[in-house]
Tab-separated table of C-alpha atoms in Angstrom:
chain	number	residue	atom	x	y	z
A	24	GLY	CA	-73.567	-2.666	-39.730
A	25	GLU	CA	-75.053	0.490	-38.317
A	26	SER	CA	-76.291	0.209	-34.771
A	27	VAL	CA	-78.940	2.885	-35.188
A	28	GLY	CA	-82.321	1.447	-34.484
A	29	LEU	CA	-81.216	-1.295	-32.070
A	30	HIS	CA	-83.816	-0.362	-29.485
A	31	LEU	CA	-86.658	0.595	-31.777
A	32	PRO	CA	-90.098	-0.951	-31.895
A	33	THR	CA	-90.196	-3.639	-34.519
A	34	LEU	CA	-92.915	-4.625	-36.928
A	35	SER	CA	-92.615	-8.017	-38.572
A	36	VAL	CA	-94.761	-8.782	-41.585
A	37	GLN	CA	-94.984	-11.612	-44.041
A	38	GLU	CA	-93.806	-10.900	-47.557
A	39	GLY	CA	-96.786	-9.872	-49.636
A	40	ASP	CA	-98.833	-8.604	-46.706
A	41	ASN	CA	-99.584	-4.958	-46.085
A	42	SER	CA	-97.651	-3.016	-43.454
A	43	ILE	CA	-98.882	-0.159	-41.318
A	44	ILE	CA	-96.372	1.975	-39.445
A	45	ASN	CA	-97.599	4.596	-37.031
A	46	CYS	CA	-96.274	7.891	-35.777
A	47	ALA	CA	-97.622	10.300	-33.189
A	48	TYR	CA	-96.647	13.919	-33.539
A	49	SER	CA	-96.549	16.602	-30.932
A	50	ASN	CA	-97.611	19.918	-32.371
A	51	SER	CA	-101.126	20.512	-33.621
A	52	ALA	CA	-99.783	23.500	-35.592
A	53	SER	CA	-97.387	21.384	-37.655
A	54	ASP	CA	-98.356	21.643	-41.287
A	55	TYR	CA	-96.014	19.361	-43.167
A	56	PHE	CA	-94.941	15.785	-42.603
A	57	ILE	CA	-92.494	13.427	-44.256
A	58	TRP	CA	-91.920	9.697	-44.023
A	59	TYR	CA	-88.332	8.518	-44.430
A	60	LYS	CA	-86.872	5.056	-44.963
A	61	GLN	CA	-83.438	4.304	-43.585
A	62	GLU	CA	-81.591	1.137	-44.462
A	63	SER	CA	-78.814	-0.095	-42.238
A	64	GLY	CA	-75.700	2.051	-42.475
A	65	LYS	CA	-77.252	4.529	-44.894
A	66	GLY	CA	-78.815	7.949	-44.805
A	67	PRO	CA	-82.594	8.417	-44.737
A	68	GLN	CA	-84.473	8.419	-48.035
A	69	PHE	CA	-87.640	10.381	-48.708
A	70	ILE	CA	-90.689	8.169	-49.230
A	71	ILE	CA	-93.720	10.415	-49.212
A	72	ASP	CA	-94.922	13.679	-47.744
A	73	ILE	CA	-98.250	15.201	-46.811
A	74	ARG	CA	-99.478	18.671	-45.949
A	75	SER	CA	-101.890	19.348	-43.138
A	76	ASN	CA	-104.654	20.343	-45.529
A	77	MET	CA	-104.808	16.723	-46.693
A	78	ASP	CA	-105.939	13.540	-44.955
A	79	LYS	CA	-104.450	11.059	-47.353
A	80	ARG	CA	-101.806	10.885	-50.019
A	81	GLN	CA	-100.862	7.964	-52.181
A	82	GLY	CA	-97.638	7.053	-53.858
A	83	GLN	CA	-96.366	3.926	-55.469
A	84	ARG	CA	-97.309	1.115	-53.040
A	85	VAL	CA	-97.340	3.605	-50.166
A	86	THR	CA	-100.115	5.651	-48.598
A	87	VAL	CA	-99.817	8.213	-45.846
A	88	LEU	CA	-102.783	8.997	-43.654
A	89	LEU	CA	-102.977	12.052	-41.448
A	90	ASN	CA	-105.393	12.331	-38.540
A	91	LYS	CA	-105.057	15.828	-37.166
A	92	THR	CA	-107.662	15.248	-34.480
A	93	VAL	CA	-105.447	12.807	-32.631
A	94	LYS	CA	-102.134	14.015	-34.108
A	95	HIS	CA	-101.413	10.714	-35.733
A	96	LEU	CA	-99.676	9.813	-38.945
A	97	SER	CA	-99.467	6.396	-40.551
A	98	LEU	CA	-97.581	4.883	-43.447
A	99	GLN	CA	-99.142	1.984	-45.272
A	100	ILE	CA	-97.026	-0.192	-47.513
A	101	ALA	CA	-98.886	-2.491	-49.850
A	102	ALA	CA	-97.591	-5.940	-50.758
A	103	THR	CA	-94.514	-5.623	-48.572
A	104	GLN	CA	-91.318	-6.857	-50.167
A	105	PRO	CA	-87.951	-7.914	-48.677
A	106	GLY	CA	-86.451	-4.668	-49.948
A	107	ASP	CA	-88.832	-2.767	-47.690
A	108	SER	CA	-86.973	-3.967	-44.607
A	109	ALA	CA	-85.601	-0.847	-42.969
A	110	VAL	CA	-86.233	1.687	-40.234
A	111	TYR	CA	-89.074	4.072	-41.030
A	112	PHE	CA	-89.503	7.381	-39.276
A	113	CYS	CA	-91.685	10.395	-39.597
A	114	ALA	CA	-90.701	14.037	-39.486
A	115	GLU	CA	-92.939	16.996	-38.723
A	116	LEU	CA	-92.195	20.558	-39.729
A	117	LYS	CA	-93.083	22.838	-36.857
A	118	GLY	CA	-92.169	26.151	-38.415
A	119	ASN	CA	-91.494	27.769	-41.739
A	120	TYR	CA	-87.971	26.514	-42.238
A	121	GLY	CA	-86.178	23.231	-42.562
A	122	GLN	CA	-84.421	23.556	-39.246
A	123	ASN	CA	-87.745	23.129	-37.540
A	124	PHE	CA	-88.160	19.480	-38.421
A	125	VAL	CA	-88.695	17.126	-35.506
A	126	PHE	CA	-87.920	13.498	-36.225
A	127	GLY	CA	-89.482	10.474	-34.609
A	128	PRO	CA	-87.241	7.634	-33.406
A	129	GLY	CA	-88.596	5.234	-35.984
A	130	THR	CA	-89.940	1.724	-36.360
A	131	ARG	CA	-87.948	-1.188	-37.691
A	132	LEU	CA	-89.819	-3.127	-40.353
A	133	SER	CA	-88.752	-6.727	-40.869
A	134	VAL	CA	-90.167	-8.620	-43.811
A	135	LEU	CA	-90.390	-12.357	-43.299
A	136	PRO	CA	-90.023	-14.716	-46.275
B	16	ASP	CA	-78.046	9.634	-51.769
B	17	GLY	CA	-79.486	12.688	-53.433
B	18	GLY	CA	-76.245	14.384	-54.482
B	19	ILE	CA	-74.848	14.659	-50.978
B	20	THR	CA	-71.583	13.000	-50.104
B	21	GLN	CA	-70.134	12.474	-46.681
B	22	SER	CA	-66.688	11.227	-45.933
B	23	PRO	CA	-65.354	9.153	-44.457
B	24	LYS	CA	-68.013	6.486	-43.880
B	25	TYR	CA	-66.292	5.300	-40.715
B	26	LEU	CA	-64.075	7.429	-38.525
B	27	PHE	CA	-62.183	6.583	-35.387
B	28	ARG	CA	-60.834	9.144	-32.990
B	29	LYS	CA	-58.912	9.071	-29.793
B	30	GLU	CA	-60.296	10.900	-26.810
B	31	GLY	CA	-59.168	14.504	-26.699
B	32	GLN	CA	-58.772	14.874	-30.450
B	33	ASN	CA	-60.777	17.092	-32.722
B	34	VAL	CA	-62.069	15.569	-35.923
B	35	THR	CA	-63.756	17.069	-38.983
B	36	LEU	CA	-66.513	15.376	-40.933
B	37	SER	CA	-66.956	16.341	-44.555
B	38	CYS	CA	-70.254	17.110	-46.284
B	39	GLU	CA	-70.511	18.170	-49.915
B	40	GLN	CA	-73.629	18.703	-52.032
B	41	ASN	CA	-74.128	19.249	-55.747
B	42	LEU	CA	-77.828	20.042	-55.505
B	43	ASN	CA	-77.282	23.796	-55.441
B	44	HIS	CA	-79.408	23.937	-52.295
B	45	ASP	CA	-79.062	26.925	-50.019
B	46	ALA	CA	-79.642	25.245	-46.679
B	47	MET	CA	-77.542	22.548	-45.094
B	48	TYR	CA	-77.874	20.710	-41.796
B	49	TRP	CA	-75.988	18.431	-39.475
B	50	TYR	CA	-77.804	15.853	-37.391
B	51	ARG	CA	-76.721	13.313	-34.877
B	52	GLN	CA	-78.435	9.930	-34.701
B	53	ASP	CA	-78.240	7.698	-31.639
B	54	PRO	CA	-79.869	4.296	-31.135
B	55	GLY	CA	-83.548	4.554	-30.255
B	56	GLN	CA	-83.712	8.307	-30.784
B	57	GLY	CA	-84.849	10.595	-33.524
B	58	LEU	CA	-82.404	12.792	-35.389
B	59	ARG	CA	-81.193	15.750	-33.375
B	60	LEU	CA	-80.110	18.968	-35.040
B	61	ILE	CA	-76.559	20.097	-34.316
B	62	TYR	CA	-76.093	23.075	-36.640
B	63	TYR	CA	-77.714	24.455	-39.743
B	64	SER	CA	-76.864	27.017	-42.362
B	65	GLN	CA	-79.377	28.787	-44.570
B	66	ILE	CA	-76.838	30.646	-46.648
B	67	VAL	CA	-73.119	30.895	-47.249
B	68	ASN	CA	-71.125	32.451	-44.417
B	69	ASP	CA	-74.004	32.095	-42.009
B	70	PHE	CA	-74.904	29.276	-39.630
B	71	GLN	CA	-76.969	28.785	-36.517
B	72	LYS	CA	-76.877	26.458	-33.548
B	73	GLY	CA	-79.361	23.666	-33.414
B	74	ASP	CA	-80.585	21.797	-30.368
B	75	ILE	CA	-77.300	20.112	-29.422
B	76	ALA	CA	-74.504	22.391	-30.673
B	77	GLU	CA	-72.250	22.149	-27.623
B	78	GLY	CA	-68.912	20.573	-28.474
B	79	TYR	CA	-69.352	21.055	-32.223
B	80	SER	CA	-68.378	23.721	-34.716
B	81	VAL	CA	-69.113	24.329	-38.393
B	82	SER	CA	-68.185	26.571	-41.263
B	83	ARG	CA	-69.957	27.487	-44.500
B	84	GLU	CA	-67.418	29.144	-46.745
B	85	LYS	CA	-68.873	27.634	-49.906
B	86	LYS	CA	-72.439	26.827	-50.856
B	87	GLU	CA	-71.619	23.214	-51.583
B	88	SER	CA	-69.645	22.454	-48.428
B	89	PHE	CA	-70.623	22.340	-44.749
B	90	PRO	CA	-67.948	20.581	-42.662
B	91	LEU	CA	-68.605	19.658	-39.042
B	92	THR	CA	-65.850	19.580	-36.428
B	93	VAL	CA	-66.377	17.417	-33.395
B	94	THR	CA	-64.218	18.914	-30.701
B	95	SER	CA	-62.758	17.378	-27.589
B	96	ALA	CA	-65.383	19.296	-25.638
B	97	GLN	CA	-68.108	16.990	-26.939
B	98	LYS	CA	-68.574	14.560	-24.074
B	99	ASN	CA	-70.203	11.714	-25.930
B	100	PRO	CA	-69.217	11.994	-29.579
B	101	THR	CA	-69.683	8.391	-30.646
B	102	ALA	CA	-72.687	8.479	-32.976
B	103	PHE	CA	-73.895	8.371	-36.554
B	104	TYR	CA	-73.708	11.821	-38.131
B	105	LEU	CA	-75.965	12.823	-40.990
B	106	CYS	CA	-75.684	15.819	-43.251
B	107	ALA	CA	-78.687	17.112	-45.174
B	108	ALA	CA	-79.564	19.864	-47.623
B	109	SER	CA	-82.781	21.549	-48.655
B	110	ARG	CA	-83.859	24.423	-50.880
B	111	ASP	CA	-85.010	26.227	-47.744
B	112	ARG	CA	-84.216	29.883	-47.923
B	113	SER	CA	-87.406	31.882	-47.851
B	114	PRO	CA	-90.883	31.323	-46.499
B	115	MET	CA	-92.212	28.190	-47.971
B	116	SER	CA	-93.594	28.217	-51.440
B	117	SER	CA	-92.652	24.604	-51.573
B	118	TYR	CA	-92.047	22.566	-48.514
B	119	ASN	CA	-88.600	21.888	-47.334
B	120	GLU	CA	-87.812	18.297	-48.035
B	121	GLN	CA	-84.366	17.472	-46.759
B	122	PHE	CA	-82.056	15.271	-48.772
B	123	PHE	CA	-79.650	13.263	-46.663
B	124	GLY	CA	-76.137	12.057	-47.195
B	125	PRO	CA	-75.047	8.486	-46.429
B	126	GLY	CA	-73.715	9.383	-42.987
B	127	THR	CA	-70.456	9.075	-41.092
B	128	ARG	CA	-70.104	6.713	-38.180
B	129	LEU	CA	-67.768	8.267	-35.598
B	130	THR	CA	-66.327	6.105	-32.865
B	131	VAL	CA	-64.208	7.501	-30.056
B	132	LEU	CA	-61.698	5.005	-28.742
């Protein structure tokens, strides 16, 4: 399988519990953020996004919280399932164009049976 | 994988050889990107193209080259000048062309794992 993510921080949660994955970003002027999920050997998949004029955004089983004061982003996954096991990383948009995304290294989520 | 295909999935190359990674999209998106992913690190931008026949260097362009002759295709060549080419390479596309009226979500391909022997 893909070796990406070998040295990442790992979060282990029991199936059915809630997961919280954190991300610190660098630029207080960043105004758009995305959470991606990356399964082993695959490309990243969009989960949820949030603009800087929001503090919270909810999707299906996922919630993103943005704390601009401390430049912190979190992804909450409710009722974590085995299929949620993956590497999760955040991306911040630091300018007006897509080439200005900065990606975090990610956190590996392992769901225990 | 969002209408983006990358081939091959696994690629092996001998030292000193150039190799080209394919990226094709059917999303009709203007902008395309190449990233490199290494263990424990975030994605790093190699090259990007906002429109056909135009491309710009990203943060780690040395040892790489690209072309954008067609809107749907953005191949990446890893040259022998790239000192540490073994990595997972990701191609992405977004609607990105003009100042944001909608934000520039990037859709990623499945990636190509390049190993230099």
